[in-house]
Structure formats: C-alpha cells, structure tokens
Amino acid sequence: MITAYPLLSEAADLAANGQLDQAAQRAIEHLRRHPNEPRGLAQLGEIALQMGALGQAESFLRSAIANGASDLAVRRNLASILHQQERLDEANAMLEQLERETDDPTLSATRALILDKLGRNADALAVLEQLIVSHGDRTHFWIAYGHALRAAGRVADSIDAYRKAATIDFECGEAWWGLASIKQRILTDEDMVEIRRGIDIAIDVRNSAPLHFALARALHDRSQFEDAFHHYAEANSQRAESIGYDSRELTGEVTEVERRVDSAFMHRLGTRPVGEATPIFIVSLPRSGSTLLEQMLGSHPEIEPTDELLYIPAILRSAMEMATRRGPVTVPQLIAGISDDYAAAMGTEYLRRAALHRKTTRPFFIDKLPNNWSNVLFIRRILPHARFVDIRRNPMDCCFSNFTQSFSSAHASSFALRDIGQCYADYVRLMAHLDQVAPGMIHHLSYEQLVEDAEPNLRQMLNYLGLDWDPALLDFHRLDRVVRTPSSEQVRRPLNREGMNIWKPYSQWLDPLRDVLGPLAS
C-alpha cells in the first residue's frame, strides 16, 4: 500500500535511516494531500513512537485504526505504546487479542512480562512454561522464566533456568548475570572459563557488559578484588558509553526545586485526599534497603506491600509531554500550573492502576520504586494524603553497591562512580530542601540503624504513619510474597549485617566517588 504513495515511501526510508524529523514532515505532507488516509496516520504514529512522543503516537495510531487500518503491525505498535505508558491492563488485553491472530511467540513473552509486572506471577510462569516447551532454544525465554521463578522464591529452579540459557548460548551475558546476581556463590571455576570465552568474542554491549559484571561477581566471591574491580569498571564503562548519561541534568533539576519551591509553594499544593487508600512511598536510591523496609512494613496488618510500581514516572512523563507541546516546561512549573481537577484526575488514575496489584482492602499500601525520591513534589500534588519514607544507606556502601549491579538504563547514574556519587549528593540535597519547606512531610530512616536496632526505628515510623506497633514486623522474613528486586533472597532471611562496609575491599579505587561525595563520604 505504501508504494502507491511516494511521500510515505520516502518517510519509511528516512525513518529507517534515523532521520525522524524529515520522515515526520513527509508523512504530514502526505496527510495534507490525503486527509485521514489510514496508512499515513499509521506511519506518522510509528514515527512518533520512535521519537518517544507516546501520547501523539497513540493518537495517530487510534485514528489510523478508526479509519480502517486493521493490520497487526499497527495494533502491535499501539500495544507497545500502552506498555511503555505502563497502562498494563490495557496492553495485556490488546496482546491477548493479537495472540489469537498470530503465533508470534514474542507477543506471549511480552504479555508474560506484563503479567509479572502486575504481580500475577503464577500467570506469567504459566505463559513462560508454554514458551520454553514450544521454543526451548530461545535464551531470552529461559532468562525471563528464571527471573519469574526467582521472584517467586524458587531460587533453585531459577538457577536451572539461567544455566539452560547459558548452555544454549555461552555468550549470553544476561544468563550469566542471572546466576551471578543470586546471593549465593553459584559460579564455578568452569563457569568463569566460559564467561571469559564469551567476553573474548562478545561484540554487542548487551552481552559483553553483563558478562563483565558476572565475572566481577565471581572474582569478588573469591576475594580477588583488584581483578573484580577491573571488570566492574569495564562493564560500567561500556554501559555508560552506550547510554550517554549526563549527571548535570539531575543536578539542575534539584537546583530548580531549591530555587522555585518554598513554603508558600508547598501550601498551594492542596490537601484534599484522593480516594480512600493511602499510598506509602518508600523513596531512596537503589540498593538502600527499600525491599527490606517494604517487607517489614508489609508484615503489618494495616499495610499491603505491592511492588516497585512504575506508574508515577509514567503519569508524570505523559503530563510533561502534553505541557511541553506549548514550549519548554520544568517539573516545578508543571506542578505549579496543574489545576485541582487535573491533579485529582492523575491521582485517581494512579490509584486505579495501583489497585491492579492489590489483593486486600487494607487502608495503606506500599509503592517502593526507589527513584520516586525525585518525584516527591509531583506525588504530593496529585496525592495530597500520600506518606513518604526515605530510607538512606551509608553513601559509600550504597553508591558502590549500585556500581556493582548490572542495571538497565533506568538507573543510568550507576554506570560511573562520579555519576552515582553526584546522584546521591543531589538526593540528599533535595531531601534537605523539602524538610526545610515542608517539615514532617517525609520520615527519614537509616538503613544501618534499622538493621542494628529495628524495633525503636520501626516504632517511630509507625508513629509517623499513625499506626500501632505490631511484632509481626520483626518476623518479616516469614512473609510469603513475590519479590521482584535484586534483594529477593535477603528479605527471606532474618536481619543481618552483610550489606555493611562492602566497599572497603575496594577502597583504593574509589577516590572518584569520595571526591564527588565530599563530606558525605565520611
């Protein structure tokens, strides 16, 4: 069909070469000549999707479908947009329909990921078990299966799944990292030979970086700290190069908050609650003990643990996309300009999505997405009754622990010691400013003090939440639930000090981190 329209053919070629602005111009010109032509609308929607303009992409694709575009690719792109917007129930429903029309297994794999995100671990496992039976030669299906098994606490089975993936392809970095990231000494000397063999031939950073992370973890387990640090540094260097993270953007955002947000700003945010359930946002940097704290709080009869819900960043991203169509807007400017009705609508939508994860009617529930520390103001605007608990780990331990994790681009600051140190400093700076302009809004907790003397620290936190003490919080490791974070094994054991002073064997290589942390390092 596109060949009948020269402008659409040009747009497709330009988009394939990454020239998205020019491709969009050709598609728009085509639609001026042929208003509401479905292929043109679909093409423009696909280009907008590639540009990350998810709201516009959705609008164009829905118009294309309404005007007769019914092919699978258009609806698949729409499902992808819904997934990226974290509209998981809608994406799941659309993928179910597409699965009935085609035998493409990647649709089922995506739906399994969505089911797992929704907390429907058993359903996700069922889909993945069918995939490894019908497509047992695909490493990424085995890895996804391993992740789901591990989240369910079936660690031995997850090890078998990761090993199967590594057996199929010894170069598969994610398989080896799956094994290395389990809090046991899993990797053998023979495994290390295979990992090195993979490093020697790996070209794609998606393989080579996790291979270096896995080898570093194996070397760490053998107290070969200098070689371990070399491979941690190489893994992170490869990731940093592929991502292009700029720490100055986050620093600038925090400075903008310090400049614009004062007590009067906070007073104008409103106080009317949205909905009946009260969300508790555990905010922190990754690797700060948030999973442990969630497990403890989730043992209270009035609090339900959910997961690291991605809904606040997704809703904020959509609001910023709409606002910036009229010109550049900062987050504080967005927050100041939101009407009460719009804020309530976003808060209500957040609670609707969060309810998909809930299995009880307890009055409180937990959202422990760590990086929501930078979204506290937005959350306060759309959910005035929300509570915030900041758990803070020793900066050297926290930052170095981030540096040793094979994170996705969602935690891009972790790929360089200076960047993760700057992120920690900015986080502390923002928390201090919010304490100044809104005293008592955020409750602060030390991870080390929690581990050393849990009960009095938990009692203080429950006082902040207005809840009575319950001894079940000290038996948190008995709570049976799915845990989808790197700490899934630790929180199923009693309190221990294993996470303290982990940076010390690497002290001589951490000067860049100390330099940027300054007084925080001590």
Short mmCIF file of C-alpha atoms in Angstrom, two decimals:
data_model
loop_
_atom_site.label_atom_id
_atom_site.label_comp_id
_atom_site.label_asym_id
_atom_site.label_seq_id
_atom_site.Cartn_x
_atom_site.Cartn_y
_atom_site.Cartn_z
CA MET A 1 0.00 0.00 0.00
CA ILE A 2 2.83 2.42 0.85
CA THR A 3 4.28 2.04 -2.66
CA ALA A 4 1.13 3.77 -4.00
CA TYR A 5 2.10 6.89 -2.06
CA PRO A 6 5.59 8.26 -2.87
CA LEU A 7 5.71 10.50 0.22
CA LEU A 8 5.05 7.55 2.50
CA SER A 9 7.80 5.57 0.80
CA GLU A 10 10.17 8.48 1.42
CA ALA A 11 9.02 8.70 5.03
CA ALA A 12 9.66 4.99 5.56
CA ASP A 13 13.18 5.25 4.11
CA LEU A 14 14.03 8.33 6.18
CA ALA A 15 12.72 6.71 9.37
CA ALA A 16 14.77 3.57 8.69
CA ASN A 17 17.88 5.78 8.50
CA GLY A 18 17.05 7.56 11.75
CA GLN A 19 16.04 10.84 10.09
CA LEU A 20 12.83 11.05 12.07
CA ASP A 21 12.07 14.78 11.77
CA GLN A 22 12.27 14.63 7.98
CA ALA A 23 10.25 11.40 7.96
CA ALA A 24 7.51 13.07 10.01
CA GLN A 25 7.43 16.01 7.61
CA ARG A 26 6.88 13.68 4.64
CA ALA A 27 4.08 11.82 6.45
CA ILE A 28 2.40 15.09 7.42
CA GLU A 29 2.61 16.35 3.83
CA HIS A 30 1.05 13.08 2.66
CA LEU A 31 -1.84 13.56 5.10
CA ARG A 32 -2.40 17.12 3.87
CA ARG A 33 -2.93 15.67 0.41
CA HIS A 34 -4.89 12.65 1.63
CA PRO A 35 -6.68 13.60 4.89
CA ASN A 36 -7.29 10.72 7.31
CA GLU A 37 -5.62 8.20 4.99
CA PRO A 38 -5.02 5.26 7.36
CA ARG A 39 -1.54 4.25 6.17
CA GLY A 40 -0.31 7.81 6.56
CA LEU A 41 -1.75 8.03 10.06
CA ALA A 42 -0.18 4.69 10.95
CA GLN A 43 3.18 5.79 9.51
CA LEU A 44 3.08 9.05 11.47
CA GLY A 45 2.16 7.12 14.62
CA GLU A 46 5.12 4.79 14.15
CA ILE A 47 7.48 7.73 13.65
CA ALA A 48 6.13 9.44 16.79
CA LEU A 49 6.67 6.18 18.68
CA GLN A 50 10.30 6.09 17.54
CA MET A 51 10.69 9.70 18.71
CA GLY A 52 9.29 8.84 22.15
CA ALA A 53 6.22 11.04 21.75
CA LEU A 54 3.94 8.34 23.12
CA GLY A 55 0.80 10.43 23.51
CA GLN A 56 0.93 11.67 19.93
CA ALA A 57 1.81 8.20 18.67
CA GLU A 58 -1.24 6.74 20.39
CA SER A 59 -3.50 9.42 18.93
CA PHE A 60 -2.27 8.82 15.37
CA LEU A 61 -2.50 5.03 15.64
CA ARG A 62 -6.01 5.11 17.07
CA SER A 63 -7.06 7.43 14.24
CA ALA A 64 -5.48 5.03 11.75
CA ILE A 65 -7.45 2.11 13.19
CA ALA A 66 -10.67 4.16 13.22
CA ASN A 67 -10.12 4.95 9.53
CA GLY A 68 -9.62 1.34 8.50
CA ALA A 69 -6.03 0.32 9.30
CA SER A 70 -6.51 -3.15 10.74
CA ASP A 71 -3.18 -4.88 10.12
CA LEU A 72 -1.42 -6.50 13.03
CA ALA A 73 1.63 -4.19 12.94
CA VAL A 74 -0.47 -1.10 13.71
CA ARG A 75 -2.17 -2.72 16.69
CA ARG A 76 1.12 -4.16 17.87
CA ASN A 77 2.62 -0.67 17.92
CA LEU A 78 -0.37 0.54 19.90
CA ALA A 79 0.11 -2.28 22.41
CA SER A 80 3.78 -1.27 22.70
CA ILE A 81 2.77 2.31 23.48
CA LEU A 82 0.32 1.19 26.16
CA HIS A 83 3.07 -0.95 27.69
CA GLN A 84 5.58 1.90 27.67
CA GLN A 85 2.99 4.16 29.28
CA GLU A 86 2.56 1.49 31.99
CA ARG A 87 -1.12 1.08 31.10
CA LEU A 88 -0.60 -2.58 31.77
CA ASP A 89 -4.18 -3.83 31.89
CA GLU A 90 -4.93 -2.26 28.50
CA ALA A 91 -1.69 -3.57 26.98
CA ASN A 92 -2.38 -7.06 28.30
CA ALA A 93 -5.89 -7.11 26.81
CA MET A 94 -4.61 -5.99 23.41
CA LEU A 95 -1.80 -8.55 23.40
CA GLU A 96 -4.26 -11.32 24.28
CA GLN A 97 -6.26 -10.39 21.18
CA LEU A 98 -3.16 -10.29 18.99
CA GLU A 99 -2.04 -13.71 20.28
CA ARG A 100 -5.27 -15.18 18.91
CA GLU A 101 -4.40 -13.88 15.44
CA THR A 102 -0.75 -14.92 15.15
CA ASP A 103 1.67 -17.49 16.53
CA ASP A 104 4.49 -14.97 17.13
CA PRO A 105 5.97 -16.08 20.50
CA THR A 106 7.41 -12.63 21.29
CA LEU A 107 3.85 -11.41 21.90
CA SER A 108 3.42 -14.09 24.56
CA ALA A 109 6.79 -13.21 26.08
CA THR A 110 5.80 -9.55 26.31
CA ARG A 111 2.49 -10.48 27.89
CA ALA A 112 4.33 -12.65 30.44
CA LEU A 113 6.45 -9.62 31.36
CA ILE A 114 3.31 -7.52 31.79
CA LEU A 115 1.64 -10.20 33.93
CA ASP A 116 4.73 -10.31 36.13
CA LYS A 117 4.70 -6.53 36.45
CA LEU A 118 1.05 -6.76 37.51
CA GLY A 119 2.01 -9.13 40.30
CA ARG A 120 0.37 -12.08 38.55
CA ASN A 121 3.46 -14.22 38.92
CA ALA A 122 1.70 -17.58 38.59
CA ASP A 123 0.03 -16.48 35.33
CA ALA A 124 3.36 -15.22 33.99
CA LEU A 125 5.04 -18.51 34.85
CA ALA A 126 2.30 -20.42 33.05
CA VAL A 127 2.85 -18.42 29.85
CA LEU A 128 6.64 -18.79 30.09
CA GLU A 129 6.41 -22.54 30.71
CA GLN A 130 4.47 -22.89 27.47
CA LEU A 131 7.10 -20.84 25.65
CA ILE A 132 10.07 -22.89 26.83
CA VAL A 133 8.25 -26.06 25.77
CA SER A 134 7.47 -24.75 22.28
CA HIS A 135 10.60 -22.59 21.80
CA GLY A 136 13.17 -24.12 24.12
CA ASP A 137 16.09 -22.90 22.03
CA ARG A 138 15.49 -19.20 22.80
CA THR A 139 17.71 -17.95 25.59
CA HIS A 140 15.64 -14.88 26.44
CA PHE A 141 12.60 -17.06 27.22
CA TRP A 142 14.66 -19.11 29.68
CA ILE A 143 16.04 -15.92 31.27
CA ALA A 144 12.56 -14.45 31.69
CA TYR A 145 11.47 -17.76 33.20
CA GLY A 146 14.43 -17.63 35.59
CA HIS A 147 13.52 -14.09 36.68
CA ALA A 148 9.91 -15.07 37.38
CA LEU A 149 10.98 -18.17 39.32
CA ARG A 150 13.41 -16.17 41.40
CA ALA A 151 10.78 -13.55 42.24
CA ALA A 152 8.53 -16.36 43.48
CA GLY A 153 11.30 -17.59 45.80
CA ARG A 154 12.05 -20.70 43.70
CA VAL A 155 15.77 -19.97 43.62
CA ALA A 156 16.99 -23.49 42.76
CA ASP A 157 14.61 -23.63 39.78
CA SER A 158 15.71 -20.17 38.65
CA ILE A 159 19.35 -21.31 38.71
CA ASP A 160 18.42 -24.23 36.45
CA ALA A 161 16.68 -21.85 34.04
CA TYR A 162 19.63 -19.46 33.86
CA ARG A 163 22.01 -22.39 33.34
CA LYS A 164 19.85 -23.66 30.50
CA ALA A 165 20.11 -20.27 28.79
CA ALA A 166 23.89 -20.21 29.28
CA THR A 167 24.15 -23.74 27.87
CA ILE A 168 22.25 -22.71 24.75
CA ASP A 169 24.49 -19.66 24.26
CA PHE A 170 27.63 -19.25 26.39
CA GLU A 171 27.92 -15.66 25.09
CA CYS A 172 24.56 -14.66 26.64
CA GLY A 173 25.55 -12.14 29.29
CA GLU A 174 22.13 -11.88 30.95
CA ALA A 175 22.11 -15.62 31.66
CA TRP A 176 25.47 -15.45 33.46
CA TRP A 177 24.47 -12.29 35.31
CA GLY A 178 21.26 -14.02 36.41
CA LEU A 179 23.41 -16.65 38.09
CA ALA A 180 25.96 -14.17 39.45
CA SER A 181 23.34 -11.86 40.98
CA ILE A 182 21.86 -14.57 43.22
CA LYS A 183 23.08 -14.05 46.77
CA GLN A 184 24.96 -17.32 46.87
CA ARG A 185 28.30 -18.44 45.48
CA ILE A 186 26.87 -20.02 42.33
CA LEU A 187 29.54 -19.60 39.67
CA THR A 188 32.18 -22.34 39.46
CA ASP A 189 35.71 -22.14 38.11
CA GLU A 190 34.43 -23.85 34.97
CA ASP A 191 31.74 -21.19 34.64
CA MET A 192 34.40 -18.50 34.81
CA VAL A 193 36.22 -20.10 31.88
CA GLU A 194 33.01 -19.98 29.84
CA ILE A 195 32.34 -16.36 30.82
CA ARG A 196 35.85 -15.35 29.75
CA ARG A 197 35.31 -17.19 26.47
CA GLY A 198 32.14 -15.16 25.96
CA ILE A 199 33.93 -11.88 26.75
CA ASP A 200 36.58 -12.68 24.13
CA ILE A 201 34.05 -12.81 21.31
CA ALA A 202 31.16 -10.59 22.50
CA ILE A 203 30.54 -7.59 20.28
CA ASP A 204 27.12 -6.41 21.47
CA VAL A 205 27.32 -4.43 24.73
CA ARG A 206 24.07 -6.12 25.79
CA ASN A 207 26.16 -9.30 26.10
CA SER A 208 29.61 -8.01 26.94
CA ALA A 209 28.63 -5.70 29.82
CA PRO A 210 26.70 -8.31 31.84
CA LEU A 211 29.46 -10.84 31.12
CA HIS A 212 31.96 -8.47 32.76
CA PHE A 213 29.54 -7.91 35.68
CA ALA A 214 29.17 -11.67 36.15
CA LEU A 215 32.91 -12.30 36.07
CA ALA A 216 33.46 -9.45 38.53
CA ARG A 217 30.96 -11.01 40.95
CA ALA A 218 32.69 -14.40 40.67
CA LEU A 219 36.07 -12.80 41.33
CA HIS A 220 34.63 -10.90 44.29
CA ASP A 221 33.40 -14.18 45.77
CA ARG A 222 37.00 -15.42 45.56
CA SER A 223 38.37 -12.22 47.20
CA GLN A 224 40.20 -11.27 44.01
CA PHE A 225 39.21 -7.66 44.48
CA GLU A 226 41.58 -5.91 42.07
CA ASP A 227 40.53 -8.09 39.13
CA ALA A 228 36.89 -7.82 40.21
CA PHE A 229 37.06 -4.02 40.22
CA HIS A 230 38.65 -4.03 36.76
CA HIS A 231 35.69 -5.97 35.36
CA TYR A 232 33.09 -3.88 37.24
CA ALA A 233 34.73 -0.77 35.77
CA GLU A 234 34.80 -2.22 32.24
CA ALA A 235 31.16 -3.29 32.42
CA ASN A 236 30.04 0.12 33.61
CA SER A 237 32.23 1.93 31.08
CA GLN A 238 30.57 0.00 28.25
CA ARG A 239 27.11 0.79 29.60
CA ALA A 240 27.94 4.46 30.14
CA GLU A 241 29.21 4.79 26.58
CA SER A 242 26.05 3.24 25.14
CA ILE A 243 23.70 5.36 27.30
CA GLY A 244 25.30 8.81 27.29
CA TYR A 245 24.07 9.80 30.77
CA ASP A 246 24.66 13.42 31.85
CA SER A 247 24.56 13.92 35.63
CA ARG A 248 24.21 17.69 35.19
CA GLU A 249 20.55 17.29 34.19
CA LEU A 250 19.55 15.84 37.56
CA THR A 251 21.69 18.37 39.43
CA GLY A 252 19.95 21.13 37.51
CA GLU A 253 16.51 19.73 38.36
CA VAL A 254 17.30 19.73 42.08
CA THR A 255 18.68 23.28 41.84
CA GLU A 256 15.45 24.32 40.11
CA VAL A 257 13.44 22.92 43.03
CA GLU A 258 15.63 24.78 45.52
CA ARG A 259 15.10 27.99 43.57
CA ARG A 260 11.36 27.77 42.97
CA VAL A 261 9.89 25.74 45.81
CA ASP A 262 9.37 27.46 49.16
CA SER A 263 6.86 27.10 51.99
CA ALA A 264 4.29 29.16 50.10
CA PHE A 265 4.66 26.88 47.06
CA MET A 266 4.02 23.85 49.26
CA HIS A 267 0.99 25.50 50.87
CA ARG A 268 -0.60 25.97 47.44
CA LEU A 269 -0.42 22.26 46.59
CA GLY A 270 -3.72 21.43 48.26
CA THR A 271 -4.69 18.97 50.96
CA ARG A 272 -7.87 17.21 49.78
CA PRO A 273 -7.34 13.42 49.77
CA VAL A 274 -7.88 11.43 46.58
CA GLY A 275 -9.56 8.05 47.05
CA GLU A 276 -9.69 6.01 50.24
CA ALA A 277 -6.42 4.02 50.24
CA THR A 278 -3.28 5.77 51.49
CA PRO A 279 -0.13 5.06 49.48
CA ILE A 280 3.18 4.88 51.34
CA PHE A 281 6.05 5.79 49.02
CA ILE A 282 9.38 4.33 50.09
CA VAL A 283 11.90 6.63 48.41
CA SER A 284 15.64 6.15 48.22
CA LEU A 285 18.46 5.40 45.88
CA PRO A 286 18.51 1.79 44.65
CA ARG A 287 20.36 -0.64 46.92
CA SER A 288 19.42 1.30 50.07
CA GLY A 289 17.34 -1.30 51.90
CA SER A 290 13.95 -0.37 50.45
CA THR A 291 12.98 -4.00 49.82
CA LEU A 292 13.80 -4.91 53.42
CA LEU A 293 11.73 -1.98 54.69
CA GLU A 294 8.82 -2.90 52.42
CA GLN A 295 8.93 -6.47 53.70
CA MET A 296 8.86 -5.21 57.29
CA LEU A 297 6.05 -2.70 56.75
CA GLY A 298 4.15 -5.22 54.65
CA SER A 299 4.01 -7.54 57.66
CA HIS A 300 1.76 -5.01 59.45
CA PRO A 301 -1.95 -5.97 59.34
CA GLU A 302 -2.92 -2.48 58.12
CA ILE A 303 -0.36 -2.26 55.26
CA GLU A 304 -0.24 -4.14 51.96
CA PRO A 305 3.06 -4.43 50.06
CA THR A 306 2.77 -4.22 46.27
CA ASP A 307 5.95 -3.67 44.25
CA GLU A 308 8.11 -1.09 42.51
CA LEU A 309 5.22 0.49 40.64
CA LEU A 310 6.24 2.45 37.57
CA TYR A 311 3.05 4.50 37.41
CA ILE A 312 4.20 7.80 38.92
CA PRO A 313 7.04 8.28 36.38
CA ALA A 314 4.72 7.21 33.54
CA ILE A 315 1.94 9.63 34.54
CA LEU A 316 4.44 12.45 35.03
CA ARG A 317 6.03 11.70 31.64
CA SER A 318 2.62 11.92 29.94
CA ALA A 319 1.81 15.19 31.72
CA MET A 320 5.18 16.66 30.69
CA GLU A 321 4.67 15.56 27.09
CA MET A 322 1.36 17.41 26.95
CA ALA A 323 2.72 20.51 28.71
CA THR A 324 5.83 20.85 26.54
CA ARG A 325 3.85 20.95 23.33
CA ARG A 326 3.38 24.66 24.11
CA GLY A 327 7.06 25.18 24.92
CA PRO A 328 9.74 24.15 27.45
CA VAL A 329 8.42 23.47 30.96
CA THR A 330 10.24 22.35 34.10
CA VAL A 331 8.66 19.94 36.57
CA PRO A 332 8.14 22.63 39.26
CA GLN A 333 6.47 24.83 36.63
CA LEU A 334 4.23 21.94 35.61
CA ILE A 335 3.27 21.26 39.21
CA ALA A 336 2.51 24.93 39.88
CA GLY A 337 0.28 25.11 36.79
CA ILE A 338 -1.76 21.93 37.35
CA SER A 339 -5.41 22.60 38.13
CA ASP A 340 -7.02 20.90 41.12
CA ASP A 341 -9.26 18.84 38.84
CA TYR A 342 -6.34 17.69 36.65
CA ALA A 343 -4.29 16.82 39.72
CA ALA A 344 -7.18 14.81 41.18
CA ALA A 345 -7.67 13.01 37.85
CA MET A 346 -3.99 11.97 37.76
CA GLY A 347 -4.13 10.87 41.39
CA THR A 348 -7.25 8.84 40.70
CA GLU A 349 -5.60 7.21 37.68
CA TYR A 350 -2.57 6.30 39.77
CA LEU A 351 -4.79 4.65 42.39
CA ARG A 352 -6.71 2.80 39.66
CA ARG A 353 -3.51 1.32 38.27
CA ALA A 354 -2.11 0.55 41.71
CA ALA A 355 -5.33 -1.29 42.57
CA LEU A 356 -4.47 -3.83 39.86
CA HIS A 357 -1.70 -5.05 42.19
CA ARG A 358 -3.73 -5.15 45.38
CA LYS A 359 -5.15 -8.31 46.89
CA THR A 360 -6.56 -6.85 50.14
CA THR A 361 -8.59 -3.89 51.35
CA ARG A 362 -6.01 -2.75 53.89
CA PRO A 363 -6.08 1.04 54.34
CA PHE A 364 -2.39 1.51 53.42
CA PHE A 365 -0.34 0.11 50.56
CA ILE A 366 3.34 0.49 49.63
CA ASP A 367 4.89 1.70 46.40
CA LYS A 368 8.65 1.24 46.75
CA LEU A 369 10.01 2.48 43.43
CA PRO A 370 13.31 3.96 44.69
CA ASN A 371 13.72 6.74 42.15
CA ASN A 372 10.45 8.32 43.18
CA TRP A 373 12.64 10.40 45.52
CA SER A 374 12.90 12.89 42.66
CA ASN A 375 9.11 12.81 42.13
CA VAL A 376 8.02 13.64 45.69
CA LEU A 377 6.68 17.08 44.75
CA PHE A 378 4.61 15.69 41.89
CA ILE A 379 3.26 12.92 44.11
CA ARG A 380 2.39 15.45 46.81
CA ARG A 381 0.41 17.47 44.22
CA ILE A 382 -1.69 14.61 42.84
CA LEU A 383 -1.94 12.54 46.06
CA PRO A 384 -2.01 15.04 48.94
CA HIS A 385 -2.62 12.31 51.52
CA ALA A 386 0.37 10.17 50.48
CA ARG A 387 3.07 9.37 53.02
CA PHE A 388 6.81 9.28 52.32
CA VAL A 389 9.51 7.21 54.00
CA ASP A 390 13.11 7.92 52.97
CA ILE A 391 15.47 5.05 53.78
CA ARG A 392 19.09 6.06 53.47
CA ARG A 393 22.11 3.77 53.37
CA ASN A 394 25.74 4.69 54.04
CA PRO A 395 26.74 6.58 50.86
CA MET A 396 29.91 4.59 50.18
CA ASP A 397 28.06 1.27 50.54
CA CYS A 398 25.04 2.48 48.59
CA CYS A 399 26.96 4.00 45.69
CA PHE A 400 29.42 1.15 45.34
CA SER A 401 26.59 -1.40 45.50
CA ASN A 402 24.91 0.41 42.59
CA PHE A 403 28.20 0.32 40.68
CA THR A 404 28.33 -3.48 41.03
CA GLN A 405 24.81 -4.10 39.69
CA SER A 406 24.00 -4.80 36.05
CA PHE A 407 21.19 -2.26 35.95
CA SER A 408 19.16 -1.17 32.95
CA SER A 409 19.21 2.39 31.63
CA ALA A 410 16.54 3.23 34.23
CA HIS A 411 19.44 3.55 36.70
CA ALA A 412 21.91 5.13 34.30
CA SER A 413 23.64 7.12 37.05
CA SER A 414 25.10 3.84 38.37
CA PHE A 415 27.49 3.41 35.42
CA ALA A 416 30.22 5.74 36.73
CA LEU A 417 31.45 6.33 40.27
CA ARG A 418 31.26 10.10 39.87
CA ASP A 419 27.74 9.93 38.46
CA ILE A 420 26.32 7.72 41.20
CA GLY A 421 28.07 9.86 43.82
CA GLN A 422 26.59 13.02 42.32
CA CYS A 423 23.15 11.36 42.26
CA TYR A 424 23.47 10.54 45.97
CA ALA A 425 24.54 14.12 46.76
CA ASP A 426 21.60 15.53 44.77
CA TYR A 427 19.21 13.17 46.53
CA VAL A 428 20.42 14.30 49.96
CA ARG A 429 20.21 17.94 48.84
CA LEU A 430 16.60 17.55 47.67
CA MET A 431 15.52 15.77 50.86
CA ALA A 432 17.12 18.53 52.96
CA HIS A 433 15.32 21.24 51.00
CA LEU A 434 11.94 19.50 51.29
CA ASP A 435 12.49 19.13 55.03
CA GLN A 436 13.05 22.87 55.19
CA VAL A 437 9.96 23.93 53.20
CA ALA A 438 7.62 21.11 54.36
CA PRO A 439 8.77 19.91 57.81
CA GLY A 440 7.44 16.46 58.72
CA MET A 441 6.24 15.58 55.22
CA ILE A 442 8.94 12.93 54.85
CA HIS A 443 10.03 10.45 57.52
CA HIS A 444 13.74 9.59 57.36
CA LEU A 445 15.25 6.27 58.33
CA SER A 446 18.82 4.96 58.45
CA TYR A 447 19.33 1.50 56.97
CA GLU A 448 22.21 0.80 59.35
CA GLN A 449 20.19 1.83 62.41
CA LEU A 450 17.27 -0.27 61.20
CA VAL A 451 19.49 -3.34 60.95
CA GLU A 452 21.24 -2.72 64.28
CA ASP A 453 18.14 -1.87 66.33
CA ALA A 454 14.98 -2.48 64.34
CA GLU A 455 12.13 -2.10 66.84
CA PRO A 456 12.59 1.51 68.03
CA ASN A 457 13.17 2.70 64.48
CA LEU A 458 10.08 0.87 63.23
CA ARG A 459 8.01 2.25 66.11
CA GLN A 460 8.98 5.81 65.15
CA MET A 461 7.98 5.14 61.57
CA LEU A 462 4.62 3.69 62.59
CA ASN A 463 4.02 6.78 64.74
CA TYR A 464 4.56 8.88 61.61
CA LEU A 465 2.01 6.71 59.78
CA GLY A 466 -0.43 6.84 62.70
CA LEU A 467 -0.36 3.08 63.22
CA ASP A 468 0.08 0.90 66.29
CA TRP A 469 3.05 -1.35 66.86
CA ASP A 470 2.77 -4.97 65.74
CA PRO A 471 5.52 -7.56 66.49
CA ALA A 472 4.94 -9.17 63.08
CA LEU A 473 7.26 -6.50 61.64
CA LEU A 474 10.20 -8.29 63.26
CA ASP A 475 9.22 -11.59 61.61
CA PHE A 476 9.25 -10.03 58.15
CA HIS A 477 11.23 -12.91 56.64
CA ARG A 478 8.21 -15.18 57.14
CA LEU A 479 6.05 -13.07 54.81
CA ASP A 480 5.27 -15.16 51.71
CA ARG A 481 5.12 -12.92 48.64
CA VAL A 482 6.67 -12.36 45.24
CA VAL A 483 9.72 -10.03 45.37
CA ARG A 484 10.94 -8.69 42.02
CA THR A 485 14.19 -6.97 43.08
CA PRO A 486 17.87 -7.95 43.46
CA SER A 487 17.22 -8.26 47.22
CA SER A 488 14.68 -11.07 46.86
CA GLU A 489 16.85 -13.58 48.72
CA GLN A 490 17.95 -11.29 51.58
CA VAL A 491 14.44 -10.33 52.66
CA ARG A 492 13.54 -14.00 53.10
CA ARG A 493 16.20 -14.26 55.86
CA PRO A 494 16.41 -12.62 59.31
CA LEU A 495 18.25 -9.33 59.73
CA ASN A 496 21.99 -9.45 59.09
CA ARG A 497 24.90 -7.06 58.54
CA GLU A 498 26.05 -8.45 55.19
CA GLY A 499 25.36 -5.20 53.35
CA MET A 500 27.62 -3.08 55.55
CA ASN A 501 31.11 -1.91 54.58
CA ILE A 502 31.03 -3.79 51.27
CA TRP A 503 33.08 -1.00 49.69
CA LYS A 504 36.10 -1.35 51.94
CA PRO A 505 37.97 -4.08 49.99
CA TYR A 506 37.80 -1.70 47.01
CA SER A 507 38.75 1.46 48.91
CA GLN A 508 41.93 2.22 46.96
CA TRP A 509 40.00 2.54 43.66
CA LEU A 510 37.12 4.69 44.95
CA ASP A 511 38.69 8.16 45.05
CA PRO A 512 36.39 9.46 42.26
CA LEU A 513 33.41 8.53 44.43
CA ARG A 514 34.90 10.12 47.56
CA ASP A 515 35.72 13.30 45.65
CA VAL A 516 32.16 13.91 44.49
CA LEU A 517 30.55 12.85 47.78
CA GLY A 518 32.79 15.18 49.76
CA PRO A 519 31.74 15.29 53.45
CA LEU A 520 29.05 12.66 52.81
CA ALA A 521 31.74 10.04 52.26
CA SER A 522 32.65 10.10 55.93
#
